[in-house]
C-alpha atoms as one frame of an Amber mdcrd trajectory, in Angstrom:
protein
   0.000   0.000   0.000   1.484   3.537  -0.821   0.344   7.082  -0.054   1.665
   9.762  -2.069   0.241  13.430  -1.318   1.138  16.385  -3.929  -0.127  19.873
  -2.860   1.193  23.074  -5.400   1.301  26.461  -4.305  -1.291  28.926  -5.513
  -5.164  28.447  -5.780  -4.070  24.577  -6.818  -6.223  22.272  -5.865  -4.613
  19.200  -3.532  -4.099  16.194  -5.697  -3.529  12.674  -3.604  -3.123   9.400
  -5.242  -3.573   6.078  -3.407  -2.991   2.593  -4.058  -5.148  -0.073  -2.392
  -4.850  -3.366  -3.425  -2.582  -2.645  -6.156  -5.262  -0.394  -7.872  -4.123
   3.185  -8.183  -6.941   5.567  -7.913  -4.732   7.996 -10.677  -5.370   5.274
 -12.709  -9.245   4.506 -12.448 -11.978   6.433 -14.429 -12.754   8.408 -11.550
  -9.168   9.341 -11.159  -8.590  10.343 -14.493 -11.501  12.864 -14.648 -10.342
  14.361 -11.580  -7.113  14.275 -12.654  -8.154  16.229 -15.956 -10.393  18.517
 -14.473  -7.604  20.004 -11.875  -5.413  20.168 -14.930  -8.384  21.995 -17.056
  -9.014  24.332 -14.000  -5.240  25.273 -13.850  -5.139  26.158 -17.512  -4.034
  29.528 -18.275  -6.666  30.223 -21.156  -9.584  28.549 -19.125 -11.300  31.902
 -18.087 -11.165  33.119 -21.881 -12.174  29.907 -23.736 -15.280  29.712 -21.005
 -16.250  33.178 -21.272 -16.437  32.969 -25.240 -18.308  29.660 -25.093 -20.748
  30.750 -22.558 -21.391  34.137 -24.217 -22.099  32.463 -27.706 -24.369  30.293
 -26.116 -26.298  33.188 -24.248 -26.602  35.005 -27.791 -27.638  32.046 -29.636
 -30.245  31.780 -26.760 -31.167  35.088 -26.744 -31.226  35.075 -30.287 -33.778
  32.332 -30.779 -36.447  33.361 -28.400 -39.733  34.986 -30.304 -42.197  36.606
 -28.403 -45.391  37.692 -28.995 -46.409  41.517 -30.580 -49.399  43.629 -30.000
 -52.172  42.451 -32.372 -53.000  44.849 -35.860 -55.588  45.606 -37.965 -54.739
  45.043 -41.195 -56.641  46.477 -44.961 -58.185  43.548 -45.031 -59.618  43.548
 -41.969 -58.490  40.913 -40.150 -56.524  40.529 -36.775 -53.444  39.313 -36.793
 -50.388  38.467 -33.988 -47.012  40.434 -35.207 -43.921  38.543 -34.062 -41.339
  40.550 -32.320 -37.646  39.576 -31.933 -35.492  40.147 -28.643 -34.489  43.400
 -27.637 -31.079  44.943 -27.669 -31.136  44.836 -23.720 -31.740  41.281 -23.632
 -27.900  40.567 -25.732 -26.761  43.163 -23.626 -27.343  41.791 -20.214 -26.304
  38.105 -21.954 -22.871  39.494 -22.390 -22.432  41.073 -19.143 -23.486  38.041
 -17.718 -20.920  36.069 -19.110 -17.619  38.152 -20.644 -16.760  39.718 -17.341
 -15.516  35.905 -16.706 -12.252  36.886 -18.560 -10.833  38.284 -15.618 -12.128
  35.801 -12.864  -8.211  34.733 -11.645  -7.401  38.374 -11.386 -10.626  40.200
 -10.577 -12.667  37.793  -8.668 -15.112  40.101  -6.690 -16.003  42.806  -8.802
 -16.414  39.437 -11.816 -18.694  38.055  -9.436 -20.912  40.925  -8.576 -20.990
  42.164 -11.923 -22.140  38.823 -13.171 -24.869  38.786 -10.308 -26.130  41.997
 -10.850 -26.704  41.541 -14.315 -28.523  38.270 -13.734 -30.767  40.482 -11.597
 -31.314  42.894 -13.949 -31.798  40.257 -15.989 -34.975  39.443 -14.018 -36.354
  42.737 -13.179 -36.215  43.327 -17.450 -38.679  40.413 -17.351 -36.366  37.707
 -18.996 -35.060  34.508 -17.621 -31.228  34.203 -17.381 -29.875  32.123 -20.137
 -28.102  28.542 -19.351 -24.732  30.242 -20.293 -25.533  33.021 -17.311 -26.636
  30.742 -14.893 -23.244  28.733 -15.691 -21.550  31.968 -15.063 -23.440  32.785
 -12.002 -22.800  29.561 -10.407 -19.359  29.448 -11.431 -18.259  32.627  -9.763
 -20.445  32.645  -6.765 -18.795  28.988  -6.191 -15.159  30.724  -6.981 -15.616
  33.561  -4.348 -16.726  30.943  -1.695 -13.641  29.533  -2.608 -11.387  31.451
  -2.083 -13.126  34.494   0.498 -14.943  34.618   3.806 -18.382  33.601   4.247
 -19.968  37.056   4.559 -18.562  37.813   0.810 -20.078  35.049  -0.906 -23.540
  35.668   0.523 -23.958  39.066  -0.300 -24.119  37.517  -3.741 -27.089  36.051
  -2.980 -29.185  39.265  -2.047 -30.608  40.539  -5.190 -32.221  37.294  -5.789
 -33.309  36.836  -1.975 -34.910  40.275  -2.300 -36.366  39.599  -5.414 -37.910
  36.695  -4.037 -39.297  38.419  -0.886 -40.438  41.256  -2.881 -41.635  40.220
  -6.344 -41.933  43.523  -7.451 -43.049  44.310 -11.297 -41.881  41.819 -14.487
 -40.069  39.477 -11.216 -43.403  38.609 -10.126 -43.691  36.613 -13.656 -40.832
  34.807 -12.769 -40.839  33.788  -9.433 -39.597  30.314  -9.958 -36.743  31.534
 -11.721 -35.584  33.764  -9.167 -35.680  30.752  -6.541 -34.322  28.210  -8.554
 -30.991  30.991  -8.628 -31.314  31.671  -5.843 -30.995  27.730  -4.633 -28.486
  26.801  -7.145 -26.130  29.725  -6.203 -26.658  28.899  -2.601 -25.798  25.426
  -3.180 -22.617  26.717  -5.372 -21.686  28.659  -2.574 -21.954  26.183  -0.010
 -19.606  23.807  -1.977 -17.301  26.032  -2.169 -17.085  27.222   1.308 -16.913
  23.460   2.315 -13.805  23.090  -0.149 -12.226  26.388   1.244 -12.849  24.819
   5.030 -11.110  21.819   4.193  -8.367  23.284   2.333  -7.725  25.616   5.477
  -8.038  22.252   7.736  -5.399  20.944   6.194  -2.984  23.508   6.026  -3.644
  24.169   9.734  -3.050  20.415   9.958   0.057  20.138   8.481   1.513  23.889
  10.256   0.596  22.116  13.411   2.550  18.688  12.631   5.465  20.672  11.391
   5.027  22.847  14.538   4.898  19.952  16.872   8.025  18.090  14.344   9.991
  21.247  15.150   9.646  21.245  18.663  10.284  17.601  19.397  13.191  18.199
  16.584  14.499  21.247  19.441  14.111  18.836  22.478  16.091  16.307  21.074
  18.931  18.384  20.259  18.412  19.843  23.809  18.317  16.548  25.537  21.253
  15.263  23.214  23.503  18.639  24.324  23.095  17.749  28.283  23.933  14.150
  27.673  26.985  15.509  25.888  27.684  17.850  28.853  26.770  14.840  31.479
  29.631  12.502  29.213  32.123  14.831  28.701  32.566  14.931  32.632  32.636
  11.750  32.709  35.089  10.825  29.678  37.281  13.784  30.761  37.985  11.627
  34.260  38.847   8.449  32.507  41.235  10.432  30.246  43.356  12.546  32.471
  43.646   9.482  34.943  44.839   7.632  32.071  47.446  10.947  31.347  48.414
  10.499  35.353  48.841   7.062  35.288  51.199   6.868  32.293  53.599   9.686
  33.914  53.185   7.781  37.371  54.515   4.441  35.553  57.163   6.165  33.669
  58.445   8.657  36.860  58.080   5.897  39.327  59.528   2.591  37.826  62.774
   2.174  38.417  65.089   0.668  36.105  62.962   1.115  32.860  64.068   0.818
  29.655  63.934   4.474  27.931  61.849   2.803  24.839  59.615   1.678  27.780
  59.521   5.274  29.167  59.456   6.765  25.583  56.055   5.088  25.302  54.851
   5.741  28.502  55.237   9.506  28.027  53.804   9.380  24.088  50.438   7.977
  25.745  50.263  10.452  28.244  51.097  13.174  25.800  47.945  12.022  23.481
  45.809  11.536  26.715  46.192  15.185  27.173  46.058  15.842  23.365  42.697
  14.351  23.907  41.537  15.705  26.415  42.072  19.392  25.296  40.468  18.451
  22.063  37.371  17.317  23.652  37.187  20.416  26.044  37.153  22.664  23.241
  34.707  20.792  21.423  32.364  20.139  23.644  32.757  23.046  26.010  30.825
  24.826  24.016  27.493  22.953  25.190  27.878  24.718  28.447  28.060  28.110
  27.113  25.412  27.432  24.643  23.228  26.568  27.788  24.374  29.155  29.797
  25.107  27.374  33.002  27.597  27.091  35.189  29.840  23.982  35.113  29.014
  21.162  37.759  31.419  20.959  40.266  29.904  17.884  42.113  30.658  14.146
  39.867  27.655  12.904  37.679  25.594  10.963  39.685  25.458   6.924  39.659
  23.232   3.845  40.320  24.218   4.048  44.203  22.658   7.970  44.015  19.550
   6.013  43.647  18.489   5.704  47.294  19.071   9.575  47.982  17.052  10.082
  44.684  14.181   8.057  46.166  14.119   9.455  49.232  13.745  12.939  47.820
  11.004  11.435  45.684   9.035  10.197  48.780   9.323  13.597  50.357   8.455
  15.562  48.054   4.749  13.276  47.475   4.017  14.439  50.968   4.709  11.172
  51.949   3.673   8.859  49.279   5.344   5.397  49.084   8.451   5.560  46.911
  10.034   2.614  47.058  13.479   0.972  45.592  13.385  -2.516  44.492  16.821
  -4.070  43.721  17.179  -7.885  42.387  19.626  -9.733  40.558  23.397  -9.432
  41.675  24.451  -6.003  42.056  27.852  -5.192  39.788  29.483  -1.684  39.558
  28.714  -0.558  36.121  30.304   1.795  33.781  29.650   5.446  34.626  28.143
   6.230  31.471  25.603   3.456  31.738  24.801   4.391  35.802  23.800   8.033
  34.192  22.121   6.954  31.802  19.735   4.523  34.841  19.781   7.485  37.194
  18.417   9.831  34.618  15.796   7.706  33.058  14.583   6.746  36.526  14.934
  10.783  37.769  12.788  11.743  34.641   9.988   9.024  35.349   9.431   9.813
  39.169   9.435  13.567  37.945   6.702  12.166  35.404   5.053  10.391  38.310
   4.414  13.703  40.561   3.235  15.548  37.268   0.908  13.700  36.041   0.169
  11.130  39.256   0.109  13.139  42.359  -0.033  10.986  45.528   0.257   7.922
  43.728   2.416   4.874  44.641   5.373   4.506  42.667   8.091   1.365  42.949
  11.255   1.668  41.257  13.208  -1.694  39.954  16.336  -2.298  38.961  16.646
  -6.029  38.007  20.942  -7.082  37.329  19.891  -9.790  34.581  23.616 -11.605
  32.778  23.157  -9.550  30.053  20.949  -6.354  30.617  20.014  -4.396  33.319
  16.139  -3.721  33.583  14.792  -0.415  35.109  11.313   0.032  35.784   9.717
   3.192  37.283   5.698   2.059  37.728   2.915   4.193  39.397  -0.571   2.961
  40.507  -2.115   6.540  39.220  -4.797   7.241  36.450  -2.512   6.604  33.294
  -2.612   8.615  30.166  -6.346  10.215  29.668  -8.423   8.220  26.608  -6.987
   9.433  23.358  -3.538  10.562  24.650  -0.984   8.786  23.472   1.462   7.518
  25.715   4.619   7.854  23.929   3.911  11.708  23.324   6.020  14.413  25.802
   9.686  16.176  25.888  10.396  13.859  28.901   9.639  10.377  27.378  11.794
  11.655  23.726  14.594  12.463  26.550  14.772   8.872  28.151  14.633   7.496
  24.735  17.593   9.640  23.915  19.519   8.568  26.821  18.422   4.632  26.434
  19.323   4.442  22.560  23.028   6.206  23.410  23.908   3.065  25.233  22.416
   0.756  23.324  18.742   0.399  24.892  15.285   0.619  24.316  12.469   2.083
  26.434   8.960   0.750  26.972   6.193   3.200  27.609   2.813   1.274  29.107
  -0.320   3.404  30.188  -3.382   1.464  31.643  -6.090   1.291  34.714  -3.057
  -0.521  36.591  -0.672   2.890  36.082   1.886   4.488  34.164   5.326   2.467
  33.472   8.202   2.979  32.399  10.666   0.237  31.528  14.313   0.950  30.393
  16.367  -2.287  29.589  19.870  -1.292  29.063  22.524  -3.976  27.136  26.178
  -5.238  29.605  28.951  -5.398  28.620  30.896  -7.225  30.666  34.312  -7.512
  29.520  34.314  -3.534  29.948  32.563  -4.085  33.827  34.547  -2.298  36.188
């Protein structure tokens, strides 16, 4: 199945083409005419080519109507009906019905009330608006609901709404004309309004995804930059005790070979090659965010019971409890963060969103993975929410996919939780 979605700027109508069951709608009758009336409506010389076919059939209408004269005496003394053609006003109001269409794209609301008007003065001249008019009409009532506000469209429909109210002089012959317009362009109208409702929907739509996009798109890069500043703390350690440990060999054996030393003081020298490197890099994050530099260490898995506690107190007392199984192994400090942070986010979740509720916290030390579970006895996401949505749950996602993990988002009448399960390596294990 395949979705593809095509939406050109301008007045262009949104084309969408969709395959189901390996039958593309482009491709069925119903497609095609669609297809080729968006490409007719786009055409440059539409709004000519109609206006000249719609005004030749409004003469030829005009032209072909006969009506009846007053009756004459004539020598021989008989009565007789004369035969009258149409008058000069009838052609006139034809055309003025129909060529203002030339400049529809450009001119739309003086077009349409032009065109209206003259179909009312159409009917107060006691004549019925040819087919080509009413085409006219229709058309640019339909083009103004289109494209305007609701207000514009339906002053449009006021001559023949008054006419109908008030069938004063030659419109009181032709009442039934007047509201069969006046129906048709309110139906023309309403079409188009619906199509200009829709087309607004969707825009708003899509603004609002790409709104939403953007913002998840900014929290990520957010969340990514105080990982980076949480790391670079931590990689920083392991590389200038590597530097001090490779001039502590080479100062402090004695009797070493000077190739020995040589190499001893070449991987110090990169360790602090290294180390520089990464401070300028990455210092940058802090003065990006604005914040001062942490002077206390990143905190760890054994951080966990002073997190709880803080938890507990903060509820006002809640139970907050910390539930350790498996066989407890010093991680690496990069993996401990990444715990402590998932499991600091989902209690901060918890107080949000779950006041007063009941909240365990797991860790389970399984041979290969390390499980974290943060679970709450509150209300769950509200019906229709969906659980995976928030800046918080994109964060721990962050932080679980840097190390190699997933997270698990569940939201039911049994609570909110949050499961992290986070890959060992344990030939790096401290």
């Amino acid at each position: 199945m395949g979705d593809t979605t095509a939406q050109p700027s301008g007045d262009a109508t949104v084309t969408r083409t969709e395959e189901n069951g390996g039958v593309s709608l482009a491709t069925s009758p119903l497609g095609r005419a669609l297809a080729a009336g968006q490409r007719l409506s786009r055409a440059a010389e539409l709004p000519v080519t109609a206006a000249v076919v719609l005004s030749l059939l409004a003469l030829l209408q005009v032209g072909s109507t006969v009506s009846s004269g007053p009756v004459e005496l004539y020598p021989g003394g008989e009565l007789a009906l004369t035969e009258e053609g149409p008058s000069p006003l009838a052609f006139v109001l034809a055309l003025m019905c129909t060529v203002p269409l030339v400049w529809v794209r450009t001119r739309r609301m003086p077009v349409a009330a032009v065109v209206t008007y003259a179909s009312a003065l159409t009917l107060a001249a006691g004549h019925v608006p040819t087919a080509g008019a009413t085409v006219a009409l229709l058309a640019v009532v339909y083009l103004v609901a289109r494209h305007r506000v609701l207000r514009d469209w339906l002053l449009l429909l006021l001559p023949f709404a008054f006419f109908l109210a008030f069938p004063l002089g030659a419109v009181g012959d032709n009442e039934d004309a007047v509201a069969g317009l006046l129906m048709l362009t309110a139906v023309a109208g309403a079409i188009g309004n619906t199509a200009r409702s829709r087309t607004e929907a969707a825009e708003r739509r899509e603004s609002e995804e790409y709104l939403a996009g953007s913002l998840l798109e900014h929290a990520a890069r957010g969340e990514r930059a105080r990982i980076a500043r949480e790391l670079h703390d931590v990689v920083a350690h392991h590389i200038s005790m590597i530097s001090i440990q490779a001039e502590t060999a080479r100062l402090a054996t004695p009797g070493m070979p000077a190739e020995g030393a040589k190499q001893l003081y070449a991987i110090g020298e990169t360790a602090r090659e290294a180390l520089s490197e990464m401070r300028r890099l990455l210092g940058v994050l802090r003065e990006d965010a604005e914040t001062l530099p942490m002077r206390a260490p990143q905190p760890g898995l054994d951080d966990l019971a002073d997190l709880v506690d803080g938890a507990r107190e903060t509820a006002s007392g809640a139970s907050t409890r910390l539930i350790v199984t498996g066989h407890v192994i010093p991680l690496e400090p990069g993996l401990e963060l990444t715990a402590y942070r998932i499991v600091q986010e989902a209690l901060t979740n918890s107080r949000r969103h779950a006041p007063g509720a009941a909240v365990d916290v797991e860790l389970d030390y399984a041979e290969t993975s390390l499980q974290v579970r943060v679970r709450d006895n509150g209300p769950g996401v509200a019906p229709g929410a969906e659980a995976t949505d928030g800046h918080g749950l994109l964060g721990m996602r962050e932080r679980a996919a840097m190390v190699g993990g997933v997270i698990r988002v569940e939201s039911g009448k049994s609570g909110f939780l949050v499961e992290a399960t986070l890959p060992l390596d344990r030939a790096s294990t401290p």
